[in-house]
Short mmCIF file of C-alpha atoms and ligand atoms in Angstrom, two decimals:
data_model
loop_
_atom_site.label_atom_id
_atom_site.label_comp_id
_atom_site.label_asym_id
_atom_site.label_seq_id
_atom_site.Cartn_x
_atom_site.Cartn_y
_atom_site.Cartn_z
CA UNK A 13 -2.20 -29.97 3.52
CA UNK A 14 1.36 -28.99 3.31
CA UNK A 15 2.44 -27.01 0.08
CA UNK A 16 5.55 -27.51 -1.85
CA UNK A 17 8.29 -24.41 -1.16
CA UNK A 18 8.01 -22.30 -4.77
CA UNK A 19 11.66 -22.02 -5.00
CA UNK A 20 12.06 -25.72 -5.61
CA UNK A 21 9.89 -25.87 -8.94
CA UNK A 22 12.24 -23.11 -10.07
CA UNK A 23 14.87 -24.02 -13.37
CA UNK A 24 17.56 -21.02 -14.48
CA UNK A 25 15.00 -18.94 -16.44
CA UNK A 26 12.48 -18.70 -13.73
CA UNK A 27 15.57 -17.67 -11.37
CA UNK A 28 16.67 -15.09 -13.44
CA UNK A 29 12.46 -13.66 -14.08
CA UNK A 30 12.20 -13.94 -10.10
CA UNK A 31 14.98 -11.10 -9.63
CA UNK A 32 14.25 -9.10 -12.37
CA UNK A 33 10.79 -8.66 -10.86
CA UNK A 34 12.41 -8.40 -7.48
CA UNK A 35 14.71 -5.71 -8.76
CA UNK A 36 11.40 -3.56 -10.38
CA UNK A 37 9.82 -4.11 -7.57
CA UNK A 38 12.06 -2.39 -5.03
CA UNK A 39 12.63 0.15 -7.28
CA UNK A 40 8.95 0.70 -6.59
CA UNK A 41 8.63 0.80 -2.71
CA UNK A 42 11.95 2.64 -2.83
CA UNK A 43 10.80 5.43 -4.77
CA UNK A 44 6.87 4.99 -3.86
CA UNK A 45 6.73 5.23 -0.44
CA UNK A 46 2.69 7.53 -0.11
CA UNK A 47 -0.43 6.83 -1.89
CA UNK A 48 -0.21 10.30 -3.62
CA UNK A 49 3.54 9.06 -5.34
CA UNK A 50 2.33 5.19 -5.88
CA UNK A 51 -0.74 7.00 -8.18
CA UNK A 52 1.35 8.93 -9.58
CA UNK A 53 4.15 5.73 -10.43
CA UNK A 54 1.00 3.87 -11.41
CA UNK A 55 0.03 6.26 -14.14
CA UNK A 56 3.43 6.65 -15.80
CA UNK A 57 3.56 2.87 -16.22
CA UNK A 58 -0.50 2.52 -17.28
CA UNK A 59 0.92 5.60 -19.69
CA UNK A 60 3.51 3.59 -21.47
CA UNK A 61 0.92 0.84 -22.03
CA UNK A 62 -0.75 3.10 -23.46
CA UNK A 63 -3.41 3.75 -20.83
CA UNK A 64 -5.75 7.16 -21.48
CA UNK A 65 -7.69 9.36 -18.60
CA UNK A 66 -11.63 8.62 -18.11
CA UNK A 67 -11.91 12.20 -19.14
CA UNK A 68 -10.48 12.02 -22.09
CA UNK A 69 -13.26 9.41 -23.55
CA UNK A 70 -16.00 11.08 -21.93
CA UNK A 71 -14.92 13.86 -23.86
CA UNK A 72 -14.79 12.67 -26.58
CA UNK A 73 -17.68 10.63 -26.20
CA UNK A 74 -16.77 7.79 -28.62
CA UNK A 75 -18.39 4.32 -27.66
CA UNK A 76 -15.60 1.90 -25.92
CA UNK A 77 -14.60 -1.18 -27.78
CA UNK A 78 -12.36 -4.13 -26.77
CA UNK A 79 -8.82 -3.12 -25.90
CA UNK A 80 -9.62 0.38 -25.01
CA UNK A 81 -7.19 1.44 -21.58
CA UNK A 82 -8.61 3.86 -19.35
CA UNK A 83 -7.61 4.99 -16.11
CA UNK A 84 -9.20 7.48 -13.44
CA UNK A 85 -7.71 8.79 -9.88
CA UNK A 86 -9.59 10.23 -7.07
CA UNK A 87 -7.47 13.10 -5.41
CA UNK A 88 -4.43 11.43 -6.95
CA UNK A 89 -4.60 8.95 -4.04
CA UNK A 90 -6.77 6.04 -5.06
CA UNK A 91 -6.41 4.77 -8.71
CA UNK A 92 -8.73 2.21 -10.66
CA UNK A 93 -7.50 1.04 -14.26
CA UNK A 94 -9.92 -0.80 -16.82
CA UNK A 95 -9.24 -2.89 -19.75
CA UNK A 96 -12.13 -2.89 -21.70
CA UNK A 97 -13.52 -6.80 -22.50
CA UNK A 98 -15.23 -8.50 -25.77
CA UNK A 99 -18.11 -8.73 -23.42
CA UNK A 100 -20.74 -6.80 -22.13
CA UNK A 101 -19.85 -4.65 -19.08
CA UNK A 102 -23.31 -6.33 -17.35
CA UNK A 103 -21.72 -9.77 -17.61
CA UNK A 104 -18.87 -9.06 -15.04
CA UNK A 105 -15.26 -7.64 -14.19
CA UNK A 106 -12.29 -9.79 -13.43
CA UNK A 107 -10.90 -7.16 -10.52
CA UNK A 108 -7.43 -7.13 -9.01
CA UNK A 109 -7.80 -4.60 -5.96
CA UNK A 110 -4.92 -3.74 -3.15
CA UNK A 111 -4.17 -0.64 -1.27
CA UNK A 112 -1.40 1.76 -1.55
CA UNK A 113 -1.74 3.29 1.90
CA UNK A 114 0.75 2.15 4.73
CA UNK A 115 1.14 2.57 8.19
CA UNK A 116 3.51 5.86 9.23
CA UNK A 117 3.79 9.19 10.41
CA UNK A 118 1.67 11.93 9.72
CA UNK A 119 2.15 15.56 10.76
CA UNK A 120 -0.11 17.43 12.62
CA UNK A 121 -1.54 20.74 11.27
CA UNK A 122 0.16 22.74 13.95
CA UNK A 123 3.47 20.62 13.74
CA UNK A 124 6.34 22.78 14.69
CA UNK A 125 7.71 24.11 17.82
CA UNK A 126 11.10 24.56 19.65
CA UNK A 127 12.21 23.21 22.62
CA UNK A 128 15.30 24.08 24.54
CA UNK A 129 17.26 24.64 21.28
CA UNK A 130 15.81 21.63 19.51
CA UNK A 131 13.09 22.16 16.57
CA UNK A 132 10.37 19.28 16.09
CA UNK A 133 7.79 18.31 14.11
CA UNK A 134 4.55 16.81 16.11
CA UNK A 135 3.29 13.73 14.52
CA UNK A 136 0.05 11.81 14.75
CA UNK A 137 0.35 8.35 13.80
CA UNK A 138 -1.56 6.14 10.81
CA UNK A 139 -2.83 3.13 11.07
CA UNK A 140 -1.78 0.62 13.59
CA UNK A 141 1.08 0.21 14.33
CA UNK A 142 4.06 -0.75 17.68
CA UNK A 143 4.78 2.55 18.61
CA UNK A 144 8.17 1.48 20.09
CA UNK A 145 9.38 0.56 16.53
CA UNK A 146 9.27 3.53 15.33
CA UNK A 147 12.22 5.43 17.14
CA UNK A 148 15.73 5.86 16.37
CA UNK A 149 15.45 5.41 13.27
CA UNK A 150 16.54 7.34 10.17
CA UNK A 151 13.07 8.75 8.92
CA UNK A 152 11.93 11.03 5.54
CA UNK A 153 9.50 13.41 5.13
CA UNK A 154 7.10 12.90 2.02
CA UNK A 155 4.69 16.08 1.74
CA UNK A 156 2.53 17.64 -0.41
CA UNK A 157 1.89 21.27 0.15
CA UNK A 158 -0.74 23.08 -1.18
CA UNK A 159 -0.61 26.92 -1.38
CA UNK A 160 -3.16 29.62 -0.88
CA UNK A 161 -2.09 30.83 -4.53
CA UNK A 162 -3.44 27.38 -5.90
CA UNK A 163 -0.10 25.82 -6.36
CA UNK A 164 0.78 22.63 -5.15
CA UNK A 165 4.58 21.67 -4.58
CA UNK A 166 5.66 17.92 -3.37
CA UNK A 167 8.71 17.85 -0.90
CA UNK A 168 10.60 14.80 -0.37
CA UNK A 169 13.63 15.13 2.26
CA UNK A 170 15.47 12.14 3.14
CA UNK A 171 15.80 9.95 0.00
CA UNK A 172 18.47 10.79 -2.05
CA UNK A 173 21.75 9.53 -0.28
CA UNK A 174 22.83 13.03 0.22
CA UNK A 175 20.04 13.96 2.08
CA UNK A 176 20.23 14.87 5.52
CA UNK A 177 17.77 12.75 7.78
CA UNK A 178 15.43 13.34 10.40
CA UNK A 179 13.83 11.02 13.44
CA UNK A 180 12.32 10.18 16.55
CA UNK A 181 14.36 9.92 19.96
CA UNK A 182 14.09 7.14 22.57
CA UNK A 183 15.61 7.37 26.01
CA UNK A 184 18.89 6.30 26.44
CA UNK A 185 19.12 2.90 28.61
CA UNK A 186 20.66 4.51 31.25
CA UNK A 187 18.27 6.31 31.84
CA UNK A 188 15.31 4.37 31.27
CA UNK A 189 14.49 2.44 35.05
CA UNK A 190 10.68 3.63 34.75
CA UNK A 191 10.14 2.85 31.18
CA UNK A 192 11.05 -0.19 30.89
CA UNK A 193 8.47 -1.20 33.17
CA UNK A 194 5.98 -0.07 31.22
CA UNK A 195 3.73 -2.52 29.18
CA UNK A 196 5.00 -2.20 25.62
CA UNK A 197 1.64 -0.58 24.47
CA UNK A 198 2.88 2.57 26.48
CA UNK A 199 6.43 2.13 26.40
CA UNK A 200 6.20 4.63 23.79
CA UNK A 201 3.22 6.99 23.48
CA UNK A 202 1.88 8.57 20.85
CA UNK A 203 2.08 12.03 22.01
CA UNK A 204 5.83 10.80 21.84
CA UNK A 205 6.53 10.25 18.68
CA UNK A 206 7.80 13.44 17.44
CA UNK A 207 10.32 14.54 14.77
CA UNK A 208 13.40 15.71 15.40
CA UNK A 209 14.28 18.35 12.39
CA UNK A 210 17.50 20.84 13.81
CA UNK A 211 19.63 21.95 16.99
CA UNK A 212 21.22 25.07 15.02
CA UNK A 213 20.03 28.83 15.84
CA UNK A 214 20.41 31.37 13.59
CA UNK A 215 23.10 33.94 13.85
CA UNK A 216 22.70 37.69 14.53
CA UNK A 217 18.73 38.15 16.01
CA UNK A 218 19.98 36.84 19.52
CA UNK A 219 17.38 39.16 21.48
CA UNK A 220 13.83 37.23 19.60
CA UNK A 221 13.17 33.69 20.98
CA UNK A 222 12.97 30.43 18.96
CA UNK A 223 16.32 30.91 17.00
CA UNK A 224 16.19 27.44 15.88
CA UNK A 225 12.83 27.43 14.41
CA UNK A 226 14.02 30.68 12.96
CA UNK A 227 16.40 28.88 11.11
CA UNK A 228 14.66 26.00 9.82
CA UNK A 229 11.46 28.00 8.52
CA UNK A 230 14.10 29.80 6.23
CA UNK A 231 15.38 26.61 5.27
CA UNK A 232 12.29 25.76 4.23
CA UNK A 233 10.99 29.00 2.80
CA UNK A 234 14.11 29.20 0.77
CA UNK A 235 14.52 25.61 -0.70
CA UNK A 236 10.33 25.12 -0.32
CA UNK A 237 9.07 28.50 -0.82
CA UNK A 238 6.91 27.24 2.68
CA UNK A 239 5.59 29.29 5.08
CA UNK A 240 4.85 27.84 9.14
CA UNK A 241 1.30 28.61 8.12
CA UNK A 242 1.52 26.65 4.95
CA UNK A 243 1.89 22.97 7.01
CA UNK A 244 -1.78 24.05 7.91
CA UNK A 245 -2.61 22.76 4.15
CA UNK A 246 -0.33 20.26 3.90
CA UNK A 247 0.04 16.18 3.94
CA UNK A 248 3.47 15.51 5.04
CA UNK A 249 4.02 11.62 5.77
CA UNK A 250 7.03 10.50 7.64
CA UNK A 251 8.52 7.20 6.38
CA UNK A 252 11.73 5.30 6.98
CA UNK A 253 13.80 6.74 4.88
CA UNK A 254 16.34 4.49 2.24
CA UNK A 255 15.49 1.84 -0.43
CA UNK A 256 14.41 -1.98 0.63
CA UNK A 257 17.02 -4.21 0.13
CA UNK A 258 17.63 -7.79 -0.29
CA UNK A 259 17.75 -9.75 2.58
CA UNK A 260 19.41 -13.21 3.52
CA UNK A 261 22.73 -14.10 2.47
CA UNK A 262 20.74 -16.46 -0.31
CA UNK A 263 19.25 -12.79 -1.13
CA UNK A 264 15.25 -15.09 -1.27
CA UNK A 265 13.59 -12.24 0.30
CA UNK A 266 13.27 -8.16 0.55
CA UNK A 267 13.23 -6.23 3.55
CA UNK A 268 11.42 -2.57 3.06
CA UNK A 269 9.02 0.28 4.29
CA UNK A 270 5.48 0.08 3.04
CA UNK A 271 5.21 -4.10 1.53
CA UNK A 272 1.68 -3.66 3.17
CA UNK A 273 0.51 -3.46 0.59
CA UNK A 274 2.43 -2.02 -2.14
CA UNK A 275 3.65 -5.48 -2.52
CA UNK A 276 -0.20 -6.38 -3.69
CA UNK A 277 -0.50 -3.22 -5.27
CA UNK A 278 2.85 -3.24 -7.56
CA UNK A 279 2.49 -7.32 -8.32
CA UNK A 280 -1.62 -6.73 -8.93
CA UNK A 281 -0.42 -3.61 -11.15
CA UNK A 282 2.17 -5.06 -13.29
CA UNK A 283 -0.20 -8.26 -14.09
CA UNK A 284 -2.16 -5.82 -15.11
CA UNK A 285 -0.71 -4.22 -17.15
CA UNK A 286 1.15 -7.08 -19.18
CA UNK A 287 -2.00 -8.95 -19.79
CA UNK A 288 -4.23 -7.90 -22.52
CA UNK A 289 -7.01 -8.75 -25.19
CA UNK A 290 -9.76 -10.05 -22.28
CA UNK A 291 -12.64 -11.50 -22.45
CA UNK A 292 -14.19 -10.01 -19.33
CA UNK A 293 -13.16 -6.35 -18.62
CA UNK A 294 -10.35 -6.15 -16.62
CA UNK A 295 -9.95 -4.04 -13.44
CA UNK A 296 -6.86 -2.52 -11.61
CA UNK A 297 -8.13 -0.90 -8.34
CA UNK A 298 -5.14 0.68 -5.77
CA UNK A 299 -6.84 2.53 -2.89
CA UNK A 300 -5.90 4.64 -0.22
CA UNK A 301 -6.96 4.75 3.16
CA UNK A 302 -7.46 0.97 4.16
CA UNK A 303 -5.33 1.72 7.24
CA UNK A 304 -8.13 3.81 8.87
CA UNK A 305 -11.27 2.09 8.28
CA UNK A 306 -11.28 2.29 4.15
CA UNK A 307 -13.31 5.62 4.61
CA UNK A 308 -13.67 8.76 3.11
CA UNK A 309 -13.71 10.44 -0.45
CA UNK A 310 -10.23 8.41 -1.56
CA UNK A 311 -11.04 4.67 0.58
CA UNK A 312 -12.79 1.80 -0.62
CA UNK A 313 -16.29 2.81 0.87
CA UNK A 314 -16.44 5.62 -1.22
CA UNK A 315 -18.19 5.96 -4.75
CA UNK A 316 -15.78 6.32 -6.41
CA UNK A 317 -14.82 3.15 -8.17
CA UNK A 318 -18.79 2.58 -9.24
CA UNK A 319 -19.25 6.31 -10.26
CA UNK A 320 -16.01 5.65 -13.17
CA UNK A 321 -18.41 1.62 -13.91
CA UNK A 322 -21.44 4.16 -14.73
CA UNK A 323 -19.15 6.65 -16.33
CA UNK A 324 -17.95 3.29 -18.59
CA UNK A 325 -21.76 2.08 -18.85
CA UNK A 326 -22.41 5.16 -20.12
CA UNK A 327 -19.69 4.86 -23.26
CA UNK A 328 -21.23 1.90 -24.22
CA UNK A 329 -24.08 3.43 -24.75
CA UNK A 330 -26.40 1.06 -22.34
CA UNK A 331 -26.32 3.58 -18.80
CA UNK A 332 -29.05 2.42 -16.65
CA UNK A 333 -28.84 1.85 -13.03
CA UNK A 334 -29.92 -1.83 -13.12
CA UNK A 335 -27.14 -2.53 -15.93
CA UNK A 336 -24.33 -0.95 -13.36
CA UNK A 337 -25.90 -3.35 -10.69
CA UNK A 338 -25.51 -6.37 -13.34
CA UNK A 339 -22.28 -5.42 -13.65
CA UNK A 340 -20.98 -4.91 -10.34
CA UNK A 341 -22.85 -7.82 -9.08
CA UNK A 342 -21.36 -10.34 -11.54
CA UNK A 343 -18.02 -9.47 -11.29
CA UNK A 344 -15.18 -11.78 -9.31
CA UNK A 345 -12.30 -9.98 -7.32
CA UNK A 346 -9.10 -11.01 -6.36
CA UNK A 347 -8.71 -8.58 -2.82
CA UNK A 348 -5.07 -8.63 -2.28
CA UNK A 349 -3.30 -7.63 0.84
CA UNK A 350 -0.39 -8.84 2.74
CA UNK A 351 -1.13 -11.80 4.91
CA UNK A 352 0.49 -12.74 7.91
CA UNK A 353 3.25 -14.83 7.48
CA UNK A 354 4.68 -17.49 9.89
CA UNK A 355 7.98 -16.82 11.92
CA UNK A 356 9.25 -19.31 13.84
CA UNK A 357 10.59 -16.85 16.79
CA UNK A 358 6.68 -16.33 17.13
CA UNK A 359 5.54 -19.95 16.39
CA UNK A 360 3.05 -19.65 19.62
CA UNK A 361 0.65 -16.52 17.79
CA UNK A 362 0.01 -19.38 14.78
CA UNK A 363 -1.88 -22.66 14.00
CA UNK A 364 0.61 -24.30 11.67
CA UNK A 365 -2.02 -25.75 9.08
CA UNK A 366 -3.38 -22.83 8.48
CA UNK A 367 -0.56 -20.40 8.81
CA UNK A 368 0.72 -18.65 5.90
CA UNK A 369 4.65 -19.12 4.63
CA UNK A 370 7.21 -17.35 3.06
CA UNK A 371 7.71 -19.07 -0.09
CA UNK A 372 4.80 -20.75 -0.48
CA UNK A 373 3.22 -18.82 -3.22
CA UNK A 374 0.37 -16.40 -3.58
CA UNK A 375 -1.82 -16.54 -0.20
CA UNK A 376 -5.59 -16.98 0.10
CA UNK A 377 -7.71 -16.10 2.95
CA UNK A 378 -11.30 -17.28 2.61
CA UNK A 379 -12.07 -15.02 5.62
CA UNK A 380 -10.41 -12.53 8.05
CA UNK A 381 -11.66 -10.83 10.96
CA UNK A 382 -11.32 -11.09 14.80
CA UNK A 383 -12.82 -12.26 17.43
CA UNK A 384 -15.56 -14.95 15.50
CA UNK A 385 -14.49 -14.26 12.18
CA UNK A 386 -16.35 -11.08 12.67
CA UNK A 387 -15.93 -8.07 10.61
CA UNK A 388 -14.86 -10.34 7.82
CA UNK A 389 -15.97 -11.56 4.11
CA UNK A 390 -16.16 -15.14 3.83
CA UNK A 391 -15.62 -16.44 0.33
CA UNK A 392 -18.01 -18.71 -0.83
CA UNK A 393 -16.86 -22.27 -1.83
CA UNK A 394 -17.91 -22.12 -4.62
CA UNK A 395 -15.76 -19.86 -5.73
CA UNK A 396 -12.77 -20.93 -4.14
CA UNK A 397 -13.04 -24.09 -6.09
CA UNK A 398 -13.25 -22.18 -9.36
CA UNK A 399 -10.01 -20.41 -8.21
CA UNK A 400 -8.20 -23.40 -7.16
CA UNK A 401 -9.12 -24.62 -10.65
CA UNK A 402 -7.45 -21.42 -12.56
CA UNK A 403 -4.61 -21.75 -10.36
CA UNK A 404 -3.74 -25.28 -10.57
CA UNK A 405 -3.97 -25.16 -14.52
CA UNK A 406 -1.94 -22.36 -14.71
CA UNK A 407 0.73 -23.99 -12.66
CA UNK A 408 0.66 -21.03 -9.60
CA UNK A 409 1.98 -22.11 -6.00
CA UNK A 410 -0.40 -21.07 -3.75
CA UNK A 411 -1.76 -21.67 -0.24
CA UNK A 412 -5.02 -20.52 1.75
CA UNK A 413 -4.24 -19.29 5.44
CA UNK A 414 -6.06 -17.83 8.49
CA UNK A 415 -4.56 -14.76 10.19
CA UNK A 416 -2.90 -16.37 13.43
CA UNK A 417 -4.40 -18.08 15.89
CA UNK A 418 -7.90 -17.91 16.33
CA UNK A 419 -8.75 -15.08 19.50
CA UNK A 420 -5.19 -14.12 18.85
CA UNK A 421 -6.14 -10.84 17.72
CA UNK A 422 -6.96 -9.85 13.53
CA UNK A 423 -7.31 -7.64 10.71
CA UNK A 424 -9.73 -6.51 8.02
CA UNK A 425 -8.86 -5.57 4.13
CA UNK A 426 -10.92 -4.42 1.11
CA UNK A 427 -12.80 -7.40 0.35
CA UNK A 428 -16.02 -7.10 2.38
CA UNK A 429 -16.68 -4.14 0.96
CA UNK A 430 -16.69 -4.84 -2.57
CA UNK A 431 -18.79 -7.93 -1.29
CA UNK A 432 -21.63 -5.68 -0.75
CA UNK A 433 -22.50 -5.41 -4.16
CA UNK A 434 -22.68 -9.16 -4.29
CA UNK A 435 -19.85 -10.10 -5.90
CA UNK A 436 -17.21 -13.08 -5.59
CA UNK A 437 -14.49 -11.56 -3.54
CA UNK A 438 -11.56 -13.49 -1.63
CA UNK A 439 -8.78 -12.23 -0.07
CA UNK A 440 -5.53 -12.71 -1.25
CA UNK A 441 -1.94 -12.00 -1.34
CA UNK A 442 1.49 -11.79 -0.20
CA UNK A 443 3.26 -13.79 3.59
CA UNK A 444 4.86 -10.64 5.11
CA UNK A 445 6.75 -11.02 8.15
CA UNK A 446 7.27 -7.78 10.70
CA UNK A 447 3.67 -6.52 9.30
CA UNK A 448 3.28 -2.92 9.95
CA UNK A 449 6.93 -2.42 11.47
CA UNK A 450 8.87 0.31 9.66
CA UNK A 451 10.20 -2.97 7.87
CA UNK A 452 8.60 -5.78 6.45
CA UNK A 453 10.20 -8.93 5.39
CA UNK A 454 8.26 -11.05 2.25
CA UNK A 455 10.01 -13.61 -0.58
CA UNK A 456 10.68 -13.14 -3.89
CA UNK A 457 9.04 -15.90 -4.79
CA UNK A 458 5.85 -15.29 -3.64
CA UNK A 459 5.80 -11.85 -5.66
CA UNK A 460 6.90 -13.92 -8.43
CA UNK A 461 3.93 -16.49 -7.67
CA UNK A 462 1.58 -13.39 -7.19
CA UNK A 463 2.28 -11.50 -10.62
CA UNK A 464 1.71 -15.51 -12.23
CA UNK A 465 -1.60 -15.73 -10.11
CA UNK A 466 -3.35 -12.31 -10.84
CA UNK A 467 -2.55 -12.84 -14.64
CA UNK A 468 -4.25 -16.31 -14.99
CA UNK A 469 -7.09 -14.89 -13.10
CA UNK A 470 -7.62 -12.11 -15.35
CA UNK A 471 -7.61 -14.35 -18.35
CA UNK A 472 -10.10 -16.80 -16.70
CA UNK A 473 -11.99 -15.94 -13.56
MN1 MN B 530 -2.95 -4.13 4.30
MN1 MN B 531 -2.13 -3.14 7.16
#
């Protein structure tokens, strides 16, 4: 079942609403490059639509109505959004859920040290990811430092174009007889893959030792007010550093840092946001941690999400635990994350009817998993059928893919775990090429087919 390229159905006005949702999009992954910033983005633009806190309207303890915008973050890392329905809670949620997490650096508690008049910042790596890909490389640091005092400060060095840069070394060629014999899972390891930050000692103390690091922990206690201590409470993610950009000399597609799965996460978001006056309460869900395992206080396993459905329960006046059960149960969910998409250099690692392609329009996957399907959801037909339904009326391009060849390897999202409360869940979402390489590759027009998909299913799932 082959499916028609989007960009041929396209006429000038579609064209120019394509780029203008490219162009706010890589304004987004540009500036958004850590869960902590994409909640943050994500509540500005939930403000201007007029979006309130959960707090507020427990506060005040008025009963919801229909059209009433509330939002709630965890940690200001995962985010969930509701717009409130004409119906009942109990009969169901039309849910649009991604993460904002991505694969990167993270530095380690004790991150600094000097070696033979270089300063560098030890990393552990996030998520899975080529280790090799990561070097040479200009990189950022994205941190969030938190202060005995209370205080919290964000740092972001590396972005703005006057920025210096920092990075990770790789061996020069020359040099490199014994490493490039190594298997490519070890070419790089990743006790290897730390930051380079400065070569410059300070002037004047010559008889102490570590002049370098000297220097840099005054950089950063004057233009941080950080202490070397202080990285012991802080999150500092190292990203590529720059904006995405368009790529191919037709300018069709955007290469960038972090498309896993911001590209979900901005398209689910900005559907979102522009659709309004539902019938079934409407639900935005971004979530961090799905590179790990989905765990802890801020991933999708925790109780979060359900705790702010009782909270809402509970404003309509009709709290009890079997209602919150009604309505988790009865609710559908669009899981978006980015899918793999087909490259031709690679052909072998695919089975071409059910590979996924740039271009093609928003991507299903009735299942994931590895090895047997295992680990995976498995939407029911059922509801696929209803989808294809919504989809077809509402004129999205779309196509349903497996993740490579089967035994090939796999990969795991969201979606089984909302399926635990016995809801319709399929994944879905965007052809990325390059997944989980300091740059990703995806089409315009399938986050132009994506944005059209998640609104039609929030105005009829
Ligand atoms: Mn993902
Ligand atoms: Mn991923």
């Amino acid at each position: 079942m082959e499916r028609k390229n989007a960009w041929l159905g396209y006429g000038a006005r579609e064209l120019k609403a394509v780029d203008q949702l490219a162009e706010r999009y890589k304004k987004f992954i540009s500036e958004c490059k850590t869960e902590r910033e994409c909640v943050v983005r994500a509540i500005e633009l939930a403000g201007q639509k007029g979006y309130k806190p959960l707090e507020q309207f427990v506060k005040a303890g008025k009963k919801l109505k229909a059209g009433d915008k509330i939002y709630a973050h965890i940690m200001g890392k995962s985010l969930v959004l509701f717009n409130i329905g004409r119906k009942p809670l109990e009969e169901g949620m039309t849910i649009l859920g991604a993460h904002i997490d991505s694969p990167r650096l993270d530095l380690k508690p004790n991150p600094l040290y000097e070696d033979n008049d270089f300063v560098l910042l030890d990393t552990h790596y996030y998520g899975g990811v080529k280790k090799y890909q990561w070097v040479t490389l200009p990189m950022a640091l994205h941190g969030t430092v938190a202060f005995k005092d209370g205080t919290v400060r964000n740092v972001v060095i590396g972005e703005d174009p006057s920025d210096p840069v920092v990075g990770v070394t790789d061996l020069l060629i020359h040099l490199a007889k014994d490493q490039m014999e190594k298997k490519g899972s070890v070419v790089i390891e990743g006790e290897d893959l730390d930051i380079m930050i400065g070569s410059r000692p300070v002037k004047g103390a010559e008889k102490e030792k570590e002049l370098v690091k000297k220097n840099v922990l005054s950089i950063l206690k004057d233009k941080y007010g950080m202490d070397e201590e202080d990285f012991i409470s802080a999150e500092f993610e190292v990203v590529p550093a720059g904006p995405a950009r368009d790529m191919g000399l037709d300018r069709s597609m955007i290469m960038g840092y972090g498309h896993d799965d911001r590209i979900c996460a901005y398209t689910s978001l900005e559907a979102f946001l522009e659709t309004d006056k539902l019938d079934k309460t409407g639900v935005c869900l971004l979530v961090d941690k799905e590179e790990i395992g989905s765990v802890g206080a801020t991933g999708m396993h925790s109780r979060f999400f359900e705790n702010c459905v009782a909270e809402l329960i509970n404003l309509c006046g009709s709290y009890s635990e079997l209602t919150l059960k009604r309505a988790m149960s009865s609710s559908r969910m669009l899981s978006s994350d980015v899918s793999a998409g087909f490259d031709p250099t690679y052909a072998s690692a695919f089975e071409k009817k059910n590979a996924a392609y740039l271009g093609r329009g928003l991507c299903f996957n009735k299942y994931t998993g590895a090895r047997g399907k295992s680990g995976s959801n498995d939407a029911p037909a059922e509801y696929v059928a209803a989808l294809r339904s919504i989809l077809d009326e509402n004129k999205v391009s779309w196509q349903i893919s497996e993740l490579g060849k089967v035994d090939q390897g796999g990969g795991g999202t969201i979606a089984y775990i909302l399926a635990n409360y016995g809801m319709e869940v399929i994944d879905s979402g965007i052809a990325v090429l390059n997944m989980h390489a300091p740059y990703e590759i995806a089409s315009k027009a399938d986050i132009y087919e994506a944005v059209k998909g998640y609104k039609a299913f929030l105005r009829n799932a």
